[in-house]
Short mmCIF file of N, CA and C in Angstrom, two decimals:
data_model
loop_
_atom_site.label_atom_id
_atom_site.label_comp_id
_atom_site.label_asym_id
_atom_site.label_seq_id
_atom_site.Cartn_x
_atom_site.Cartn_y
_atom_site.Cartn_z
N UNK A 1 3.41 -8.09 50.47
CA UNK A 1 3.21 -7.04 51.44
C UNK A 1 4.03 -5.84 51.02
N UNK A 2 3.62 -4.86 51.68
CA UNK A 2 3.95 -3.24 50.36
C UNK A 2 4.17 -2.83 51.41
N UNK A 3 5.63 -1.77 51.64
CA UNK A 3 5.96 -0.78 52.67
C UNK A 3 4.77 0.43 52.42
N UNK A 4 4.75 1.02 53.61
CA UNK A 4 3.61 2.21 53.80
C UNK A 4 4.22 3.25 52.66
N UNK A 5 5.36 3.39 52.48
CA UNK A 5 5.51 4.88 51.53
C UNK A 5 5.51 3.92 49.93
N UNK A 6 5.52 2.95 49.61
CA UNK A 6 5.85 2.46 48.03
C UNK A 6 4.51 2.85 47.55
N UNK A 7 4.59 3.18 46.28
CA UNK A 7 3.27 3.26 45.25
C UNK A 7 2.76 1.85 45.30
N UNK A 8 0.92 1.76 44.88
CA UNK A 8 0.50 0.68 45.11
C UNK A 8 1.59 -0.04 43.52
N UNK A 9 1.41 -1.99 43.74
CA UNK A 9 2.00 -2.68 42.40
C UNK A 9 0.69 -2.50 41.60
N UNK A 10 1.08 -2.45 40.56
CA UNK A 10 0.09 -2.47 39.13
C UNK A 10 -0.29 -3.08 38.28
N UNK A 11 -1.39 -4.17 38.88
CA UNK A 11 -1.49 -5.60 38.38
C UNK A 11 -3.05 -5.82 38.13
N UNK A 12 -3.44 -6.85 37.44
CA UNK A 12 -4.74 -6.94 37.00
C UNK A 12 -5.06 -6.68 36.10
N UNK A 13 -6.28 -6.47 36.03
CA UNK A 13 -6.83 -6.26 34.28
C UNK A 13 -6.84 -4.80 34.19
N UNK A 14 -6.63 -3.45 35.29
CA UNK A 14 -6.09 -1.99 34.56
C UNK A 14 -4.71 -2.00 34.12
N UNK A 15 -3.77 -3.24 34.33
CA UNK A 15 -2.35 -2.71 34.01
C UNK A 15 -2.59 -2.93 32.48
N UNK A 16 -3.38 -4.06 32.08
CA UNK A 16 -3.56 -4.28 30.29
C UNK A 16 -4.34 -3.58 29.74
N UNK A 17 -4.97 -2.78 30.55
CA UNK A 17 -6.44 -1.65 30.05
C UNK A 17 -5.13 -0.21 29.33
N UNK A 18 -4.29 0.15 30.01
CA UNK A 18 -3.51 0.96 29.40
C UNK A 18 -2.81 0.79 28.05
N UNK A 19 -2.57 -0.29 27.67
CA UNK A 19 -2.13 -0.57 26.40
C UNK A 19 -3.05 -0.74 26.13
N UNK A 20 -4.54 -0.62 25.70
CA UNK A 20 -5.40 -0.30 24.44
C UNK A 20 -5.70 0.32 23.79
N UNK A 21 -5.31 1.79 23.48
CA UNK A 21 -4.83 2.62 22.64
C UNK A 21 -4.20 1.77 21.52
N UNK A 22 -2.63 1.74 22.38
CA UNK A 22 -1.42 1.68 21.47
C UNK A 22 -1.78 0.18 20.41
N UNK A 23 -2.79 -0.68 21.48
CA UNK A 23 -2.43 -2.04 20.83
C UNK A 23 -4.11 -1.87 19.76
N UNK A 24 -5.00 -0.78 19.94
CA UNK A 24 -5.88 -0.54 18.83
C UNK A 24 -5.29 -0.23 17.35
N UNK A 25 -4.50 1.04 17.76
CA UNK A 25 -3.91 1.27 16.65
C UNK A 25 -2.75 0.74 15.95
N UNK A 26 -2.26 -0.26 16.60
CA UNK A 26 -1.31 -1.55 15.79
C UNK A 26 -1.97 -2.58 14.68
N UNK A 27 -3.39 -3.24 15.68
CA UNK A 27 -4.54 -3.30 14.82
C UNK A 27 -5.11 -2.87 13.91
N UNK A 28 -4.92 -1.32 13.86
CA UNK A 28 -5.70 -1.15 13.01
C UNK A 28 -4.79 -1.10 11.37
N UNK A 29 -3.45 -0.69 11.80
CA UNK A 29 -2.31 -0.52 10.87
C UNK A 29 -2.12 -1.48 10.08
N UNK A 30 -2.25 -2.58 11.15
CA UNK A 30 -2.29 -4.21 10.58
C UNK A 30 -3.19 -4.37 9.34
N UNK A 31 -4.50 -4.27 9.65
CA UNK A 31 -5.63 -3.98 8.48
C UNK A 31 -5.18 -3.54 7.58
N UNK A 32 -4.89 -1.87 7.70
CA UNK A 32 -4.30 -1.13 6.62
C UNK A 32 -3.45 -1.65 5.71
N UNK A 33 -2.48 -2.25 6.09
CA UNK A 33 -1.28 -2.63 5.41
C UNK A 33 -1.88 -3.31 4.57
N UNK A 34 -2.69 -4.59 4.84
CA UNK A 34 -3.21 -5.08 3.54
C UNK A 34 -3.05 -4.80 1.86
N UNK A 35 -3.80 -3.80 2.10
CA UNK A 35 -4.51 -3.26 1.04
C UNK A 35 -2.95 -2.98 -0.11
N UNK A 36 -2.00 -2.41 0.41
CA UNK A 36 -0.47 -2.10 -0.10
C UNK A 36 0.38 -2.87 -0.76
N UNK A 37 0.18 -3.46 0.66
CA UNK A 37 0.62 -5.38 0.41
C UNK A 37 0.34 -5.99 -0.49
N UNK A 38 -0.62 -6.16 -0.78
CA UNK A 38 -1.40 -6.72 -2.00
C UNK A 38 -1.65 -5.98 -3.08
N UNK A 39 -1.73 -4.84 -3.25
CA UNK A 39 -1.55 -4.42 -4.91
C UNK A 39 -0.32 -4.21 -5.34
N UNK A 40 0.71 -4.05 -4.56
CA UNK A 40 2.24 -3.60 -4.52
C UNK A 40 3.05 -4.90 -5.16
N UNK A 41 2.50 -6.06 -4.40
CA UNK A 41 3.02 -8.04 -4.91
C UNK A 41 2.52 -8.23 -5.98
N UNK A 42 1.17 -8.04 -6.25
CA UNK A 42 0.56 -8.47 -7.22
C UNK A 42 1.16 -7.99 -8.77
N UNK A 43 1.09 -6.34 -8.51
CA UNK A 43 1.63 -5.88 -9.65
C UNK A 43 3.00 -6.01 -10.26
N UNK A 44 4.09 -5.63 -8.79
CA UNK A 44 5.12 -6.06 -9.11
C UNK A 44 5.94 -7.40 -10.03
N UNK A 45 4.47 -8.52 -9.30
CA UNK A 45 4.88 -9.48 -9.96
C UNK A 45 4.54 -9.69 -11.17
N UNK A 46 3.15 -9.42 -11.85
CA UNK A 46 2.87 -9.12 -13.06
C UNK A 46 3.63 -8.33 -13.50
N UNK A 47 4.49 -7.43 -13.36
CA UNK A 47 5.43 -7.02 -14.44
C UNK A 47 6.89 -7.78 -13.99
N UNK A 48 6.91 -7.94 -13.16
CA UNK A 48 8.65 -9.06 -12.98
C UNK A 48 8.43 -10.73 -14.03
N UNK A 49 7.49 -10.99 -13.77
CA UNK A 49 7.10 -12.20 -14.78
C UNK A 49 7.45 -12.31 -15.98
N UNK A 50 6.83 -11.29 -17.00
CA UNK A 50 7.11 -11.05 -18.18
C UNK A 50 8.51 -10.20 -18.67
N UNK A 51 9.16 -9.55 -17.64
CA UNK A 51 10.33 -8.75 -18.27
C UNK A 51 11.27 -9.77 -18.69
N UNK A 52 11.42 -11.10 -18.16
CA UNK A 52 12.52 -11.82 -19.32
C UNK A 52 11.67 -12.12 -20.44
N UNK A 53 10.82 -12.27 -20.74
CA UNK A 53 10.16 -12.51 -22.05
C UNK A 53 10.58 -11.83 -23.79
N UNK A 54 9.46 -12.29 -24.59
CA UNK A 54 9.90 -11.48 -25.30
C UNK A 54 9.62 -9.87 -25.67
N UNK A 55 10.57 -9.62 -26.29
CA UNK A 55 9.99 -8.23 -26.49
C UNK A 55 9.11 -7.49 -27.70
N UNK A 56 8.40 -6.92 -28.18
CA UNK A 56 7.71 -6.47 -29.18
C UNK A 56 6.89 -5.00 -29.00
N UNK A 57 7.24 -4.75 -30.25
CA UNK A 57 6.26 -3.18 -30.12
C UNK A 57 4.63 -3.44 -30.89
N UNK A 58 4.02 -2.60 -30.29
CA UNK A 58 2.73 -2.92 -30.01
C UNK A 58 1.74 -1.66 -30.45
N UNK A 59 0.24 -1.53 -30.26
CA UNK A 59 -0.44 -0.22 -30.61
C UNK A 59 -1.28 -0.75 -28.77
N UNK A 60 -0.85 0.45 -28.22
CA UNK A 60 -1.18 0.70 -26.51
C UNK A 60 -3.16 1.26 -27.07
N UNK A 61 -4.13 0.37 -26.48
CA UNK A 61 -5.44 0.88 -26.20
C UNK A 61 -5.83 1.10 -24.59
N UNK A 62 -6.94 1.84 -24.50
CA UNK A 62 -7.71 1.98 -23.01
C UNK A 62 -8.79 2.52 -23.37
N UNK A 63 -10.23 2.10 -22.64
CA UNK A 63 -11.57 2.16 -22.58
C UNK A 63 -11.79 3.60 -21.91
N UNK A 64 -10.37 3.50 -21.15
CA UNK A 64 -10.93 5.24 -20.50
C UNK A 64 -9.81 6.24 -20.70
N UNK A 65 -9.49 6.92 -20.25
CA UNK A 65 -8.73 8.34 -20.20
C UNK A 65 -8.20 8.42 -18.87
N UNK A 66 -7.99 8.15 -17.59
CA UNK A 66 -7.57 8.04 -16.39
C UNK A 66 -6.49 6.72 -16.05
N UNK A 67 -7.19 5.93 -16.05
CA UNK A 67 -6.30 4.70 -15.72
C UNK A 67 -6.33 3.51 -15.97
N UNK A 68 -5.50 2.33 -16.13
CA UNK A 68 -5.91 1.04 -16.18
C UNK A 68 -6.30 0.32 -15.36
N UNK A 69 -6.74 0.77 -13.98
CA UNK A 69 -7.23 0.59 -12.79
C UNK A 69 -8.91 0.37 -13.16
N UNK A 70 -9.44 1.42 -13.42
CA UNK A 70 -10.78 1.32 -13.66
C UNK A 70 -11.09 1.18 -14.81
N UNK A 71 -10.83 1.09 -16.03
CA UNK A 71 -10.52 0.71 -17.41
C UNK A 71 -9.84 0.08 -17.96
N UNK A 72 -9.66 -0.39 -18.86
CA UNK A 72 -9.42 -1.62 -19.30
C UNK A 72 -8.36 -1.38 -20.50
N UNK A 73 -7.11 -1.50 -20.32
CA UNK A 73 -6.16 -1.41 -21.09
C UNK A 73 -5.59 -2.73 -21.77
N UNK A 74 -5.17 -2.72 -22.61
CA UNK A 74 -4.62 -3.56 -23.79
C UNK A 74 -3.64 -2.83 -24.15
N UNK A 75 -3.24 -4.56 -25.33
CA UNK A 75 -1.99 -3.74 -26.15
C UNK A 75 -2.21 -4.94 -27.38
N UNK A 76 -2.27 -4.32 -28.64
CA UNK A 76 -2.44 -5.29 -30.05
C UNK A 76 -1.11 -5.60 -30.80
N UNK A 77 -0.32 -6.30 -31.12
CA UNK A 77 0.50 -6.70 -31.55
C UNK A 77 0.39 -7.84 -32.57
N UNK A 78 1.65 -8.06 -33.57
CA UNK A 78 0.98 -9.27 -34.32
C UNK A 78 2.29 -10.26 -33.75
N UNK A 79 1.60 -11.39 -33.69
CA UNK A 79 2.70 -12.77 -33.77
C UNK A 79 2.63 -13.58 -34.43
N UNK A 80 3.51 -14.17 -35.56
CA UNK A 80 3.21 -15.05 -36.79
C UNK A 80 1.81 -14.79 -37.22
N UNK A 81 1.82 -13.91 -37.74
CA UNK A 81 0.70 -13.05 -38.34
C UNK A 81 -0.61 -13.64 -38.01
N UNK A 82 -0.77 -13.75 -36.47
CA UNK A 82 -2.01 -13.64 -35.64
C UNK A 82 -1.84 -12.06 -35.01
N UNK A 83 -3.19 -11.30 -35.01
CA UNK A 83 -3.12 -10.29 -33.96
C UNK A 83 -3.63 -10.59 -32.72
N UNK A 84 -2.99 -10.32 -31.46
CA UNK A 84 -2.38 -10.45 -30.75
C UNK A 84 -2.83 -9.65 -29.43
N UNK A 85 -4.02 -9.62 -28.65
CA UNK A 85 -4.67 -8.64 -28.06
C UNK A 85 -4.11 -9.14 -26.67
N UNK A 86 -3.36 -8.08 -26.10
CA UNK A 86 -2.72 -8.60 -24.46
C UNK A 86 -3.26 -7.65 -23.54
N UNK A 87 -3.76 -8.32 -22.50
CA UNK A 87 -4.31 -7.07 -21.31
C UNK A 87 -2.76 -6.46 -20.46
N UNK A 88 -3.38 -5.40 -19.76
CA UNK A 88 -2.26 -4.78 -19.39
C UNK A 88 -2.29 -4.85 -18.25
N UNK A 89 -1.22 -4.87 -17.17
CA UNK A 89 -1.49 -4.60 -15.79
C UNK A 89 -2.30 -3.43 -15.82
N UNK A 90 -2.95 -3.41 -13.99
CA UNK A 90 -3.75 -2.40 -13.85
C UNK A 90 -3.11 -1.23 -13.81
N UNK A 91 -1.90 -1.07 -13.07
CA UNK A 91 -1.07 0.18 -12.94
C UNK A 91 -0.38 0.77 -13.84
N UNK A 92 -0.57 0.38 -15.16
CA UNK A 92 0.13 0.88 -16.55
C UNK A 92 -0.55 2.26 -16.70
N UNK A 93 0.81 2.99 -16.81
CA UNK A 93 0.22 4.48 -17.03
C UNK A 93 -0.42 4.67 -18.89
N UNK A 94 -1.11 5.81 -18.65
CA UNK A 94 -2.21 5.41 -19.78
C UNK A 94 -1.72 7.00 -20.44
N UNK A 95 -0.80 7.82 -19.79
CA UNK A 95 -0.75 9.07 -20.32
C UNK A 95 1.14 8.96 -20.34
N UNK A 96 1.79 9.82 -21.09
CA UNK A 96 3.16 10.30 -20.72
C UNK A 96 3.24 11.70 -21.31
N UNK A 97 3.68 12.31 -19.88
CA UNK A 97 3.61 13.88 -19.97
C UNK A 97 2.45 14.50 -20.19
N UNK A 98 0.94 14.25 -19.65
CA UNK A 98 -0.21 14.75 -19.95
C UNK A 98 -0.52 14.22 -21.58
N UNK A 99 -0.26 13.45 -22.12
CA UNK A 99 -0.49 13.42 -23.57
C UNK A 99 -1.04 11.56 -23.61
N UNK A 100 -1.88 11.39 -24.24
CA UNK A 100 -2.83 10.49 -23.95
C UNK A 100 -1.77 9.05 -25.18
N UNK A 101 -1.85 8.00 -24.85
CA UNK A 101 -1.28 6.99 -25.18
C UNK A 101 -1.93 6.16 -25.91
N UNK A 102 -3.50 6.28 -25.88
CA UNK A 102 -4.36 5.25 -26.90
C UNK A 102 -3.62 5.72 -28.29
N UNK A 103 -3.82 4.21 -28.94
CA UNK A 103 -3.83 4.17 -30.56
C UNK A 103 -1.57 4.34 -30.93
N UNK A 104 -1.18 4.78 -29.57
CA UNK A 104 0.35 5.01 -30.26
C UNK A 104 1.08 3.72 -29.73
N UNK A 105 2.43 3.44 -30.50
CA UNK A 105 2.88 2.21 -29.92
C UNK A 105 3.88 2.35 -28.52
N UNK A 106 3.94 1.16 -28.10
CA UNK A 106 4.30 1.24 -26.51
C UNK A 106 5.37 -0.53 -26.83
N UNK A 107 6.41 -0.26 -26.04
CA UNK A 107 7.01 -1.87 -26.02
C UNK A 107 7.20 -2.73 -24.69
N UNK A 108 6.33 -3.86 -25.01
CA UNK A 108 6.02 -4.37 -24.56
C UNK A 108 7.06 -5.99 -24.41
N UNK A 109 6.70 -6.36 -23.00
CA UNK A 109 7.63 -8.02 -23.39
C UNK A 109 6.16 -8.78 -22.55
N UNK A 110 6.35 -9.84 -23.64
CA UNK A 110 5.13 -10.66 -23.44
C UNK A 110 5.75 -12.44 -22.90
N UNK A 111 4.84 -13.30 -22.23
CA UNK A 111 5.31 -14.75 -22.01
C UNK A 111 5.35 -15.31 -23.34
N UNK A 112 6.36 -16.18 -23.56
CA UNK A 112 6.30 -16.98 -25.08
C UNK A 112 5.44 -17.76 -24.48
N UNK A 113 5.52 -18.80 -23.35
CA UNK A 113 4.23 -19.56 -23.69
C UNK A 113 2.54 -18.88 -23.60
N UNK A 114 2.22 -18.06 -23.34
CA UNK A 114 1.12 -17.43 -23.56
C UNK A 114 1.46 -15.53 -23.62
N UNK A 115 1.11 -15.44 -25.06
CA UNK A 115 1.53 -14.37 -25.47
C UNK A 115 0.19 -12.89 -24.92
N UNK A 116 -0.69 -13.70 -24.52
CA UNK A 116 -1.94 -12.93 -23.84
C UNK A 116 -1.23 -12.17 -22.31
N UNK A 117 -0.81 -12.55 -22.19
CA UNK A 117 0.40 -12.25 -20.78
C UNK A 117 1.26 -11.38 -20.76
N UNK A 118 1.03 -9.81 -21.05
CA UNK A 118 2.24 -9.08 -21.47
C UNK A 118 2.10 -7.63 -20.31
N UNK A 119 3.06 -6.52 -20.46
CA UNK A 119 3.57 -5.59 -19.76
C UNK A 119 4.21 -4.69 -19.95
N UNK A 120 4.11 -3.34 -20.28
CA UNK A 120 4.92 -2.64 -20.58
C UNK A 120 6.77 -2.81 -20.16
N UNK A 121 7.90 -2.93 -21.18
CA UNK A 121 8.86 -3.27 -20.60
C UNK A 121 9.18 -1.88 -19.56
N UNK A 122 9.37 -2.39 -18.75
CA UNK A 122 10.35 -1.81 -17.10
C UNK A 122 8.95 -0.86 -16.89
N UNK A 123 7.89 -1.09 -16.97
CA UNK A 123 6.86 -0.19 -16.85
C UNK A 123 6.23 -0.72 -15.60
N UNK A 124 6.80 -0.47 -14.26
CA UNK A 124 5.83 -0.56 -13.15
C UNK A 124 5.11 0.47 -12.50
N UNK A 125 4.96 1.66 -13.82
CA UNK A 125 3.91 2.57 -14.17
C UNK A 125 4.06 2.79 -12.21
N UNK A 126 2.23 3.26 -12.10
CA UNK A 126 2.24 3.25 -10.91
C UNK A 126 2.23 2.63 -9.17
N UNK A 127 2.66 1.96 -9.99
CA UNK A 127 2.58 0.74 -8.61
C UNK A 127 3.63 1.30 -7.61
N UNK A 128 4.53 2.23 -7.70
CA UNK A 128 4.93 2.73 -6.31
C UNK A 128 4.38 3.87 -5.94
N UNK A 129 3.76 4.32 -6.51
CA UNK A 129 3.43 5.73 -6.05
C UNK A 129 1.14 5.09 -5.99
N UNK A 130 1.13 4.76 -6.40
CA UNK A 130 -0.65 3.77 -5.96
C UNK A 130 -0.28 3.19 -4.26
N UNK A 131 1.13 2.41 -4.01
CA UNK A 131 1.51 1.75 -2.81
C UNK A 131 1.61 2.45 -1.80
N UNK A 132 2.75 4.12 -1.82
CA UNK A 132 2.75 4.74 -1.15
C UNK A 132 1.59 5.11 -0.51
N UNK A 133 0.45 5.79 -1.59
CA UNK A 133 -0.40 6.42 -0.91
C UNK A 133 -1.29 5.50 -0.18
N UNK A 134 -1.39 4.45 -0.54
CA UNK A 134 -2.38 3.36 0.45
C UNK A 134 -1.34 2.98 1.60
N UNK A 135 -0.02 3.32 1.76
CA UNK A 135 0.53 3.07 2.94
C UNK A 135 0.20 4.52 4.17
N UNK A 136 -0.03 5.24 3.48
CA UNK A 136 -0.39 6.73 4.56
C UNK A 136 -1.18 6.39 5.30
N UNK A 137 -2.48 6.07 5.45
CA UNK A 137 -2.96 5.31 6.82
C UNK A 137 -2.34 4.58 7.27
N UNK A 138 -1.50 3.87 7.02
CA UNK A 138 -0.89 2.66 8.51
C UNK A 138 0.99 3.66 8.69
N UNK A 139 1.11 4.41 8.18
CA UNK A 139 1.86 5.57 8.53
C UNK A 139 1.79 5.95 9.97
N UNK A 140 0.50 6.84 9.55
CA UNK A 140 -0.45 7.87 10.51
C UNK A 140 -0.73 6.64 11.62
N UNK A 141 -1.58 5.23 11.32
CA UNK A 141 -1.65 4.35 12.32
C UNK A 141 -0.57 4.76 13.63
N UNK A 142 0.68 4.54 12.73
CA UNK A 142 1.79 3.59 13.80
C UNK A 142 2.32 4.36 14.68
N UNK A 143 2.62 5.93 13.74
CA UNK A 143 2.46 7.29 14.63
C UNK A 143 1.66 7.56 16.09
N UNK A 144 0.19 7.16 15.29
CA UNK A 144 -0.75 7.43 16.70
C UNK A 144 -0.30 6.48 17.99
N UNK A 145 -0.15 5.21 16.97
CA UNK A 145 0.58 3.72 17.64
C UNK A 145 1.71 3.89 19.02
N UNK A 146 2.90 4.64 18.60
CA UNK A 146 3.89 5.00 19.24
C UNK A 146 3.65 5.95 20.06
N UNK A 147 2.83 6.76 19.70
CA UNK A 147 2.61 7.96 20.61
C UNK A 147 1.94 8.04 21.70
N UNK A 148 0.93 6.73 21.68
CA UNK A 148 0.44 6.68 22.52
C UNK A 148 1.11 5.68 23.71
N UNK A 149 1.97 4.89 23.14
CA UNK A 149 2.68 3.49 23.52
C UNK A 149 3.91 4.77 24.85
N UNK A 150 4.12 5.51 24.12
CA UNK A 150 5.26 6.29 24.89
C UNK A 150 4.70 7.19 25.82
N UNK A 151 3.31 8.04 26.02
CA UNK A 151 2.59 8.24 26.99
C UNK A 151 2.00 6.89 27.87
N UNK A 152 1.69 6.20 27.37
CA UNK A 152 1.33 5.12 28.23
C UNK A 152 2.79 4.49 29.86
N UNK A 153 3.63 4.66 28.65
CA UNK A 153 4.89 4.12 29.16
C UNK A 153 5.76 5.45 30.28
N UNK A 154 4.99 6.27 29.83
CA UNK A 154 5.33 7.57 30.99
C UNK A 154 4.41 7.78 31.98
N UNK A 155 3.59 6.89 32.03
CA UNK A 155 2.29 7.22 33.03
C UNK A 155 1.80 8.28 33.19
N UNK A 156 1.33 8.96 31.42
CA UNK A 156 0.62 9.72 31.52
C UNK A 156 -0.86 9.32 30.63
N UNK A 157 -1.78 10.12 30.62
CA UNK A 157 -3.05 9.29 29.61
C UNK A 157 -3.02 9.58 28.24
N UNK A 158 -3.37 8.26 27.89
CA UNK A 158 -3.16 7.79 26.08
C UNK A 158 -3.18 10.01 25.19
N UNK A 159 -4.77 10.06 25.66
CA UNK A 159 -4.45 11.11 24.73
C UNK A 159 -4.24 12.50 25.55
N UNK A 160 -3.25 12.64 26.32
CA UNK A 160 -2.94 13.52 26.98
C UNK A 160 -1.64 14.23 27.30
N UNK A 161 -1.08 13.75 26.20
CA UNK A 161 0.83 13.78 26.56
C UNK A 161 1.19 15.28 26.93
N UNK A 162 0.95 15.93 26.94
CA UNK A 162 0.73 17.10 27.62
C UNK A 162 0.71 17.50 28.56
N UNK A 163 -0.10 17.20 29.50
CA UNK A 163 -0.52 16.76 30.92
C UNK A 163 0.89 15.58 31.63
N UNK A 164 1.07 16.33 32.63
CA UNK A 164 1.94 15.47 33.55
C UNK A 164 1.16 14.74 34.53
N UNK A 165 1.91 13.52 34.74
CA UNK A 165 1.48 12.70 35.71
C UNK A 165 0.86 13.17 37.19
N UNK A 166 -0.49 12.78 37.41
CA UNK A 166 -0.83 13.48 38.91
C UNK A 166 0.23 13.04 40.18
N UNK A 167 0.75 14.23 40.72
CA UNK A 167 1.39 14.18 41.73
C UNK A 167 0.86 13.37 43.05
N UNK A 168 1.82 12.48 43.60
CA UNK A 168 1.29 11.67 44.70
C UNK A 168 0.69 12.81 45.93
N UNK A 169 -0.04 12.51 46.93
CA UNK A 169 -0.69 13.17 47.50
C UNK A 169 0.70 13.45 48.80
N UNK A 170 0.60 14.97 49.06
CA UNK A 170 1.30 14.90 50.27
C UNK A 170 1.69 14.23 51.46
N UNK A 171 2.23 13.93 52.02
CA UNK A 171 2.56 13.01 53.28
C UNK A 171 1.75 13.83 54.54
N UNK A 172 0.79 12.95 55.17
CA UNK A 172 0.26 13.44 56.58
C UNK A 172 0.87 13.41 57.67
#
């Protein structure tokens, strides 16, 4: 039972209707992150793997001119005079200083037990700056996320923070 002057209590299925904004765009951030998550581990770990390995200098190839992302980078080396064709992570930069890297040598540390397994040494090329930018949507997400979480929490509307709360109606 509610005194005549208290605001009504705020219960039911509109008190959880107001957090759907904030809890869309947590969702959706969630998604986002993925994508970061997973090329950021992956690569990292392909080059953390091989840096105790051994080391050797090499002749750096690529199928394209942009990246090892969409092209296909290598590196030829000899070992006990086998040559020696190792793929490269995807994020191995393919240029230094605008100047193109096919055909020149690059050093590399490869797995002794499988020498096909190699990485530019300390070369995690682009894998922080590829990570960053796939983190800018769940950035922007968490932003919208909070912003709306803190209008909600002021009882004002999701996209309206601007707007002040409607004033209770005068007393008769």
């Amino acid at each position: 039972m509610r005194s005549e002057g208290a605001p009504p209590v705020d219960s039911g299925q509109g008190r959880l209707r107001r957090f759907r904004w904030p809890l869309v765009f947590l969702v959706l951030a969630a998604l986002f992150a993925v994508a970061p998550v997973y090329v950021g581990v992956t690569q990292w770990q392909r080059v953390a793997e091989v840096q105790g390995g051994v080391r050797v200098v090499g002749t750096f190839h690529s199928d394209g001119q942009s990246n090892c992302w969409s092209h296909r980078c290598w590196v030829e080396f000899d070992l006990d005079g086998k040559r020696i064709e190792a793929e490269l992570p995807a994020l191995t930069q393919t240029r230094k200083n605008k100047v193109s890297r096919d055909g020149k040598p690059i050093v590399v540390r490869y797995l002794p037990a499988d020498p096909t397994v190699a990485a530019e040494e300390d070369g995690y090329g682009y894998v922080g700056a590829i990570t960053a930018a796939l983190s800018l949507p769940v950035l922007v997400l968490l932003i919208l996320c909070v912003g709306t979480l803190v209008s909600v929490l002021r009882g004002r509307p999701p996209f309206a923070p601007w707007s002040s709360p409607t004033p209770p109606p005068p007393p008769s």
